[in-house]
XYZ file of C-alpha atoms in Angstrom:
564
model
C 57.793 111.477 -30.644
C 57.544 114.732 -28.692
C 60.825 116.330 -27.700
C 61.501 116.463 -23.938
C 61.588 120.224 -23.264
C 64.642 121.953 -21.790
C 63.976 124.339 -18.879
C 67.090 126.499 -19.269
C 69.452 127.332 -22.096
C 72.392 125.140 -21.103
C 74.890 122.973 -22.989
C 72.363 120.169 -23.462
C 69.795 122.641 -24.817
C 72.354 123.862 -27.373
C 72.976 120.277 -28.456
C 69.244 119.559 -28.700
C 68.590 122.765 -30.629
C 71.320 122.058 -33.169
C 69.998 118.546 -33.743
C 66.385 119.657 -34.135
C 67.359 122.596 -36.353
C 69.377 120.316 -38.613
C 66.390 117.974 -38.945
C 64.098 120.925 -39.678
C 66.388 122.283 -42.394
C 66.732 118.801 -43.845
C 62.956 118.582 -44.206
C 62.633 122.116 -45.614
C 65.781 122.091 -47.757
C 64.175 121.330 -51.106
C 61.387 123.857 -50.549
C 63.895 126.556 -49.576
C 66.106 125.765 -52.585
C 63.063 126.040 -54.831
C 62.102 129.563 -53.670
C 65.677 130.925 -53.802
C 65.526 133.967 -56.110
C 67.558 136.598 -54.207
C 70.326 137.772 -54.340
C 71.070 135.156 -57.025
C 68.637 132.472 -58.136
C 71.126 129.627 -57.799
C 68.742 127.239 -56.068
C 70.977 126.295 -53.135
C 69.958 128.433 -50.136
C 68.312 125.511 -48.333
C 71.270 123.261 -48.997
C 73.760 125.932 -47.896
C 71.879 126.548 -44.659
C 71.726 122.811 -44.006
C 75.457 122.309 -44.603
C 76.340 125.304 -42.428
C 74.251 124.056 -39.532
C 75.516 120.528 -40.085
C 79.033 121.842 -39.459
C 77.850 123.661 -36.318
C 76.044 120.579 -34.992
C 79.056 118.398 -35.726
C 81.303 120.706 -33.715
C 78.910 120.575 -30.772
C 78.796 116.773 -30.913
C 82.601 116.670 -30.971
C 82.744 118.754 -27.768
C 80.295 116.432 -26.023
C 82.212 113.382 -27.227
C 85.440 114.784 -25.818
C 83.944 115.445 -22.407
C 81.993 112.177 -22.254
C 85.241 110.243 -22.631
C 86.325 111.695 -19.292
C 82.887 111.338 -17.720
C 82.049 115.069 -17.730
C 79.843 117.502 -19.599
C 80.848 120.702 -21.422
C 79.853 124.139 -20.136
C 77.444 126.422 -21.945
C 80.419 128.568 -23.043
C 82.300 125.565 -24.443
C 79.256 124.438 -26.384
C 78.224 127.754 -27.927
C 81.834 128.519 -28.858
C 81.977 125.174 -30.678
C 78.643 125.863 -32.385
C 79.776 129.271 -33.602
C 83.183 128.041 -34.738
C 81.677 125.055 -36.560
C 79.234 127.318 -38.383
C 82.001 129.774 -39.259
C 84.335 127.246 -40.870
C 81.481 125.373 -42.559
C 79.460 128.368 -43.784
C 78.224 127.970 -47.348
C 76.897 130.696 -49.604
C 75.428 134.071 -48.696
C 72.712 132.587 -46.464
C 75.032 130.213 -44.635
C 77.532 132.983 -43.953
C 74.817 135.157 -42.403
C 73.519 132.204 -40.358
C 77.058 131.684 -39.039
C 77.147 135.283 -37.827
C 73.711 134.945 -36.225
C 74.979 131.963 -34.247
C 78.186 133.796 -33.378
C 76.191 136.757 -32.080
C 74.146 134.468 -29.846
C 77.303 132.727 -28.651
C 78.900 136.026 -27.597
C 76.063 136.637 -25.136
C 75.552 133.063 -23.979
C 79.270 132.489 -23.373
C 79.403 135.593 -21.168
C 77.396 133.895 -18.403
C 80.655 133.310 -16.543
C 80.430 130.537 -13.984
C 76.735 130.008 -14.693
C 76.099 126.834 -16.654
C 72.851 128.116 -18.107
C 70.776 131.180 -18.890
C 67.056 131.970 -18.822
C 64.569 133.986 -20.850
C 66.217 137.398 -20.431
C 69.559 135.898 -21.464
C 67.957 134.400 -24.578
C 66.402 137.790 -25.412
C 69.812 139.440 -25.257
C 71.322 136.672 -27.372
C 68.702 137.055 -30.104
C 69.234 140.829 -30.190
C 73.006 140.462 -30.441
C 72.553 137.882 -33.203
C 70.368 140.180 -35.314
C 72.588 143.222 -34.789
C 75.881 141.441 -35.510
C 74.512 139.811 -38.666
C 73.342 143.174 -39.990
C 76.732 144.718 -39.250
C 78.471 141.903 -41.143
C 76.626 142.699 -44.390
C 78.148 145.561 -46.357
C 74.797 146.823 -47.688
C 71.841 145.396 -45.738
C 68.625 144.929 -47.711
C 65.158 144.750 -46.180
C 62.984 141.784 -47.036
C 65.816 139.349 -46.382
C 66.916 137.125 -43.520
C 68.241 140.261 -41.788
C 64.700 141.633 -41.573
C 63.393 138.336 -40.243
C 66.160 138.140 -37.625
C 65.478 141.703 -36.451
C 61.754 140.963 -36.153
C 62.504 137.868 -34.085
C 64.684 139.897 -31.709
C 62.061 142.666 -31.466
C 59.322 140.158 -30.651
C 61.501 138.461 -28.050
C 62.196 141.787 -26.350
C 58.466 142.491 -26.367
C 57.821 139.659 -23.919
C 59.086 141.892 -21.082
C 58.506 140.510 -17.601
C 56.368 137.717 -19.074
C 59.411 136.351 -20.851
C 61.139 134.928 -17.841
C 61.435 131.466 -19.334
C 63.153 130.434 -22.558
C 60.041 128.807 -24.014
C 58.062 132.058 -23.935
C 60.912 134.012 -25.514
C 61.528 131.393 -28.200
C 57.820 131.256 -29.105
C 57.632 135.052 -29.389
C 60.760 135.147 -31.559
C 59.361 132.438 -33.815
C 55.995 134.175 -34.206
C 57.680 137.497 -34.933
C 59.986 135.920 -37.498
C 57.122 134.089 -39.184
C 55.099 137.303 -39.539
C 58.131 139.137 -40.923
C 58.753 136.319 -43.391
C 55.221 136.588 -44.751
C 55.815 140.318 -45.350
C 59.094 139.956 -47.265
C 57.533 139.959 -50.773
C 56.217 143.449 -50.091
C 59.729 144.639 -49.257
C 61.732 143.112 -52.113
C 60.664 143.330 -55.745
C 62.399 140.106 -56.787
C 60.321 138.158 -54.269
C 57.105 139.883 -55.302
C 57.717 139.101 -58.983
C 58.419 135.455 -58.235
C 55.559 135.105 -55.769
C 57.742 133.700 -52.985
C 59.023 134.661 -49.544
C 62.715 135.133 -48.808
C 64.526 131.792 -48.825
C 67.082 132.733 -46.170
C 64.331 134.054 -43.917
C 62.388 130.835 -44.427
C 65.426 128.906 -43.246
C 65.801 131.083 -40.144
C 62.142 130.484 -39.271
C 62.838 126.744 -39.404
C 65.825 127.195 -37.069
C 63.737 129.264 -34.631
C 60.973 126.669 -34.803
C 63.528 124.148 -33.575
C 64.352 126.533 -30.718
C 60.679 126.528 -29.713
C 60.632 122.736 -29.785
C 63.772 122.623 -27.657
C 62.140 124.556 -24.803
C 58.479 123.507 -25.112
C 58.583 120.042 -26.622
C 56.084 121.235 -29.243
C 56.708 121.472 -32.972
C 55.341 124.840 -34.181
C 53.230 125.245 -37.307
C 55.107 124.949 -40.604
C 55.510 128.394 -42.230
C 55.542 126.615 -45.587
C 51.741 126.583 -45.364
C 51.594 130.334 -45.949
C 50.073 131.059 -49.383
C 53.084 133.157 -50.333
C 55.404 130.153 -50.297
C 55.493 128.531 -53.715
C 57.732 126.117 -55.518
C 59.861 127.182 -58.454
C 57.346 125.719 -60.893
C 54.552 127.786 -59.308
C 56.466 131.048 -59.177
C 55.453 133.867 -61.507
C 58.930 134.605 -62.860
C 58.917 136.866 -65.951
C 60.919 135.886 -69.016
C 63.537 138.568 -68.497
C 64.223 137.161 -65.028
C 64.645 133.648 -66.358
C 67.376 134.877 -68.684
C 69.323 136.084 -65.658
C 68.773 133.024 -63.450
C 71.442 130.288 -63.439
C 68.760 127.805 -62.441
C 67.073 128.488 -65.753
C 70.220 127.389 -67.551
C 71.541 130.827 -68.437
C 74.295 133.112 -67.273
C 73.757 136.160 -65.044
C 72.722 139.335 -66.840
C 75.153 142.103 -67.603
C 74.465 143.856 -64.290
C 75.125 140.845 -62.089
C 78.555 139.581 -61.024
C 79.568 136.283 -62.607
C 81.279 134.603 -59.640
C 80.684 133.786 -56.003
C 83.931 133.767 -54.001
C 84.140 132.351 -50.478
C 87.155 131.701 -48.300
C 88.276 131.426 -44.706
C 90.797 134.073 -43.737
C 93.305 134.379 -40.921
C 93.834 138.119 -40.434
C 93.704 140.865 -37.802
C 90.844 143.332 -37.443
C 92.599 146.233 -39.189
C 93.427 144.100 -42.230
C 89.832 142.893 -42.428
C 88.535 146.462 -42.324
C 90.722 147.288 -45.332
C 89.578 144.068 -47.035
C 85.929 145.035 -46.624
C 86.538 148.326 -48.420
C 88.492 146.619 -51.199
C 85.900 143.895 -51.817
C 82.997 146.328 -51.588
C 84.495 148.176 -54.545
C 84.899 144.929 -56.506
C 81.385 143.483 -56.264
C 78.259 143.031 -54.183
C 76.585 140.675 -51.673
C 79.609 141.220 -49.441
C 79.407 139.477 -46.075
C 82.407 139.180 -43.748
C 81.765 137.291 -40.513
C 83.883 136.015 -37.650
C 86.468 137.567 -35.378
C 89.379 136.740 -33.081
C 91.661 136.293 -36.083
C 89.450 133.923 -38.135
C 86.942 135.182 -40.704
C 84.638 133.835 -43.389
C 84.521 136.047 -46.475
C 81.727 135.937 -49.066
C 81.348 138.208 -52.119
C 79.898 138.196 -55.647
C 82.350 139.614 -58.222
C 83.262 139.591 -61.887
C 86.991 139.305 -61.134
C 87.365 136.278 -58.866
C 91.156 136.518 -58.965
C 91.111 140.056 -57.599
C 88.863 138.956 -54.720
C 91.292 136.198 -53.773
C 94.299 138.499 -54.158
C 92.656 140.946 -51.769
C 92.442 138.143 -49.231
C 96.135 137.317 -49.720
C 97.027 140.937 -49.030
C 94.912 140.915 -45.861
C 96.188 137.640 -44.397
C 96.090 133.911 -45.152
C 93.046 132.810 -47.157
C 92.269 129.085 -47.434
C 89.382 126.762 -48.314
C 88.844 129.021 -51.303
C 85.661 128.290 -53.278
C 84.855 129.988 -56.578
C 81.483 129.266 -58.196
C 80.415 130.518 -61.627
C 76.758 131.480 -61.649
C 76.102 130.419 -65.252
C 77.290 127.742 -67.643
C 77.060 129.863 -70.795
C 77.769 133.488 -71.559
C 74.957 136.027 -71.725
C 74.977 136.202 -75.523
C 74.466 132.468 -75.829
C 71.665 132.677 -73.268
C 69.902 135.253 -75.374
C 70.070 133.129 -78.460
C 72.585 135.102 -80.501
C 74.523 131.897 -81.183
C 72.768 128.596 -81.900
C 73.175 126.072 -79.060
C 75.181 122.931 -79.695
C 73.314 119.668 -79.948
C 72.779 117.829 -76.677
C 74.342 114.429 -76.183
C 71.936 111.605 -75.501
C 73.471 110.546 -72.191
C 76.195 111.594 -69.761
C 77.549 110.716 -66.334
C 78.168 113.378 -63.672
C 80.292 112.322 -60.703
C 81.581 113.912 -57.514
C 85.220 112.932 -56.976
C 87.441 113.546 -53.911
C 90.784 114.262 -55.599
C 92.440 115.623 -58.725
C 93.794 112.214 -59.721
C 90.367 110.607 -59.670
C 88.929 113.601 -61.493
C 91.322 112.866 -64.346
C 90.413 109.178 -64.315
C 86.681 109.867 -64.407
C 87.128 112.479 -67.128
C 89.083 110.045 -69.283
C 86.167 107.627 -68.901
C 83.816 110.288 -70.260
C 82.292 111.631 -67.036
C 81.715 115.259 -66.104
C 83.280 115.754 -62.687
C 82.741 117.926 -59.620
C 85.793 118.107 -57.368
C 85.092 117.733 -53.635
C 88.151 118.788 -51.686
C 88.633 117.605 -48.091
C 86.153 119.406 -45.850
C 84.558 121.190 -48.813
C 81.606 119.180 -50.155
C 79.895 120.699 -53.188
C 76.540 122.452 -52.896
C 73.527 121.437 -54.935
C 74.024 124.449 -57.204
C 77.451 123.122 -58.206
C 75.960 119.733 -59.064
C 73.196 121.343 -61.114
C 75.844 123.358 -62.945
C 77.756 120.154 -63.716
C 74.593 118.513 -65.054
C 74.067 121.498 -67.346
C 77.718 121.391 -68.390
C 77.316 117.739 -69.387
C 74.761 119.001 -71.935
C 72.851 115.740 -72.288
C 69.204 114.697 -72.419
C 69.836 111.931 -69.889
C 72.239 112.126 -66.945
C 73.399 109.544 -64.423
C 74.481 111.254 -61.195
C 77.076 109.587 -58.933
C 77.501 111.439 -55.579
C 80.172 108.969 -54.316
C 79.564 110.034 -50.701
C 76.680 109.177 -48.335
C 76.810 112.710 -46.905
C 75.885 114.111 -50.333
C 72.617 112.180 -50.595
C 70.375 115.186 -49.840
C 72.504 117.553 -51.914
C 72.497 115.238 -54.940
C 68.764 114.640 -54.624
C 68.130 118.392 -54.652
C 70.339 118.826 -57.717
C 68.602 115.976 -59.539
C 65.183 117.450 -58.792
C 66.247 120.880 -60.043
C 67.687 119.419 -63.253
C 64.442 117.528 -63.885
C 62.494 120.798 -63.773
C 64.726 121.925 -66.652
C 63.701 118.951 -68.772
C 66.733 116.743 -68.124
C 66.121 113.092 -67.303
C 68.277 112.369 -64.242
C 68.895 109.085 -62.431
C 70.623 109.290 -59.049
C 72.662 106.200 -58.172
C 73.442 106.350 -54.417
C 77.161 105.532 -54.643
C 78.833 105.910 -51.251
C 82.476 105.944 -52.361
C 84.524 106.870 -55.412
C 85.453 103.197 -55.868
C 81.762 102.327 -56.233
C 81.547 105.084 -58.826
C 84.480 103.561 -60.710
C 82.678 100.215 -60.783
C 79.491 101.843 -62.044
C 81.336 103.813 -64.711
C 83.101 100.654 -65.918
C 79.791 99.085 -67.043
C 78.238 102.283 -68.399
C 77.075 101.876 -72.019
C 75.312 104.682 -73.875
C 73.937 102.281 -76.483
C 71.659 100.623 -73.929
C 68.253 101.954 -72.962
C 68.550 104.475 -70.135
C 66.757 102.309 -67.570
C 68.873 99.275 -68.450
C 72.075 101.297 -68.168
C 71.043 102.674 -64.766
C 70.166 99.190 -63.473
C 73.510 97.803 -64.659
C 75.482 100.673 -63.104
C 73.523 100.425 -59.862
C 74.181 96.696 -59.644
C 77.907 97.157 -60.239
C 78.137 99.834 -57.559
C 76.122 97.783 -55.076
C 78.345 94.750 -55.625
C 81.442 96.751 -54.689
C 82.421 96.842 -51.046
C 84.330 99.974 -50.121
C 86.821 100.949 -47.463
C 89.190 103.738 -46.576
C 92.248 104.167 -44.410
C 92.619 107.491 -42.664
C 94.062 109.093 -39.522
C 91.933 110.042 -36.496
C 91.905 113.785 -35.805
C 90.816 113.476 -32.155
C 89.898 110.966 -29.481
C 86.444 109.431 -29.985
C 84.295 106.354 -29.613
C 84.051 104.132 -32.684
C 82.459 100.805 -33.569
C 85.891 99.241 -33.062
C 86.550 100.878 -29.687
C 88.110 104.137 -28.497
C 90.601 105.751 -30.847
C 93.140 108.434 -30.009
C 94.244 111.371 -32.136
C 96.828 110.096 -34.624
C 95.556 106.499 -34.683
C 95.171 104.891 -38.103
C 91.549 103.969 -38.799
C 90.313 101.381 -41.264
C 86.674 101.931 -42.245
C 84.725 99.244 -44.096
C 81.406 100.220 -45.663
C 81.426 103.411 -43.615
C 82.086 101.926 -40.154
C 85.398 101.856 -38.275
C 86.528 98.225 -38.332
C 90.231 98.492 -37.478
C 92.254 100.809 -35.211
C 96.008 100.576 -35.714
C 99.293 102.398 -35.469
C 100.727 101.662 -38.933
C 99.095 102.603 -42.223
C 100.305 99.596 -44.218
C 99.482 97.064 -41.503
C 96.019 98.551 -41.004
C 95.407 98.513 -44.765
C 96.394 94.836 -44.929
C 93.984 93.938 -42.144
C 91.174 95.845 -43.846
C 91.887 94.160 -47.179
C 91.977 90.694 -45.603
C 88.602 91.253 -43.958
C 87.076 92.446 -47.213
C 88.451 89.539 -49.269
C 87.327 87.012 -46.664
C 83.879 87.337 -48.238
C 85.333 86.785 -51.732
C 86.146 89.079 -54.613
C 87.593 89.205 -58.115
C 89.021 92.722 -58.396
C 90.709 94.999 -55.852
C 90.845 98.735 -56.589
C 93.348 100.869 -54.664
C 93.243 104.675 -54.808
C 96.269 106.310 -53.167
C 96.113 109.746 -51.591
C 99.058 112.141 -51.704
C 100.004 111.388 -48.097
C 99.914 107.602 -48.391
C 103.278 106.115 -47.355
C 105.651 104.876 -50.037
C 105.372 101.216 -50.828
C 101.863 100.646 -49.453
C 100.422 99.884 -52.897
C 103.199 97.422 -53.744
C 102.786 95.706 -50.361
C 99.037 95.279 -50.869
C 99.438 94.105 -54.466
C 101.940 91.482 -53.321
C 99.624 90.322 -50.551
C 96.719 89.891 -52.967
C 98.878 88.092 -55.522
C 100.396 85.668 -52.987
C 97.354 85.044 -50.792
C 94.268 85.250 -53.005
C 94.093 83.287 -56.245
C 92.434 84.755 -59.329
C 92.064 88.218 -57.761
C 93.367 91.152 -59.809
C 94.519 94.521 -58.465
C 94.404 97.937 -60.104
C 96.022 101.061 -58.594
C 95.159 104.725 -59.177
C 96.586 107.980 -57.828
C 93.850 110.070 -56.228
C 95.761 113.204 -55.288
C 94.495 115.277 -52.337
C 91.491 113.110 -51.583
C 91.315 113.317 -47.786
C 91.757 109.598 -47.061
C 95.209 108.051 -47.268
C 93.813 105.092 -49.184
C 90.514 104.042 -50.754
C 89.876 100.347 -51.323
C 87.214 98.701 -53.444
C 86.502 94.979 -53.765
C 84.236 93.684 -56.521
């Protein structure tokens, strides 16, 4: 269905653009991941861009939800500030961090409209120029043939519309066409792209985002740049053997000239401290990008000494949401064959788990785990790394979160290109993963094992008890910040004031449909006595129903509940 075009760049246009851009990146994600060869071939650029924009779009939706409760609508300034802030705190990887700064640069211009609730073509031209310039300034050592080149070309083309660019649609179309032409030229600017026979992955993602901008203002979906003959999948790329040795996606560690770790964190610090931090990190590694402002920054760098990069952040201010990713599973000597590889296991299970306690439980059951901390879902590259670490011919992948469906699918596809047989079971909660793991048997044929695990997961209803962060509409009515929410199978079913009472109501509703086993996973902030209260209720009210309790650690939710 054609999108109803927006005449001006107002709050609704921002909302529409974010939604369309997220859809566009979702469609292009696997292709972008597959052509990711620079600065590190970790196969997650598309996923990182998607997750970054998902955070931006979520922040915009939250602003609209807040105003709609009172019957109003947010201003353009409110909306673009939310978009920029959401992208900043959710930025993933090198590409996502740069995208966050591009959006912040646009927001700085669009929010300066004062009392005006919208802007027109000239305002959009200025926003695109500020976006390109601020993104380039955020990168310590800009390289041509990357997303920075594509962004600059988009801004140049937008400025070239002159008097003809009075409306946003004309400006957006010019920016898109300029970006698309620049994208096609990137292999001639960067040797790594030329060798692989691909265009820049980050630039490809930006073209998708600008295509969504065109659709926002014209209602027309522009031509897919993926049709350009330069765009190839990983299997089609002409990557020489020496490059494969250095690519984590090829199952090896980075070469001796490449840093071993990617370090990302949010940082609360003043401008002077950040200036000193830039100099310190620039001396430690490469691919340095520091974006943000007004006391909150997102720091990204590739280094060999991850600890030193974090310590530099501590000296500058308060770093948090720290993510450290190793680019290779093995050391460089092993990758070059100087030590014979160990024999692969026949089968393994890889699972994403939300807390340290569950990670220990899954590990004891023989699974390879990926820890997903609250607000920090893993990227596809992390899941691929875990599949490699499992070192098996056959792998069962348990994402344990519906939001990780696309990420897990991308990881599974990448692992298959490396000769690993991967089955993705779409578990939506850690308790479904526990049920699947309980029936896992390596002695069975792979297909039989997958069917059995899938059936066990599907037969497990799941719930969680958590606390609302802000006022919003839910399937159970309007909740206020601080209300206790009981979600069953992903939907809010109960709104209460007491954690234990809400948990009891949730459990009663789940057991009304029957069940033989109740699984309770307690978060660190769950109130004392809630597990004992629920165990007693099950024992006294429901005959022949057993209960098992685990400690999940910092898992986000106060309580996870599973009923089999």
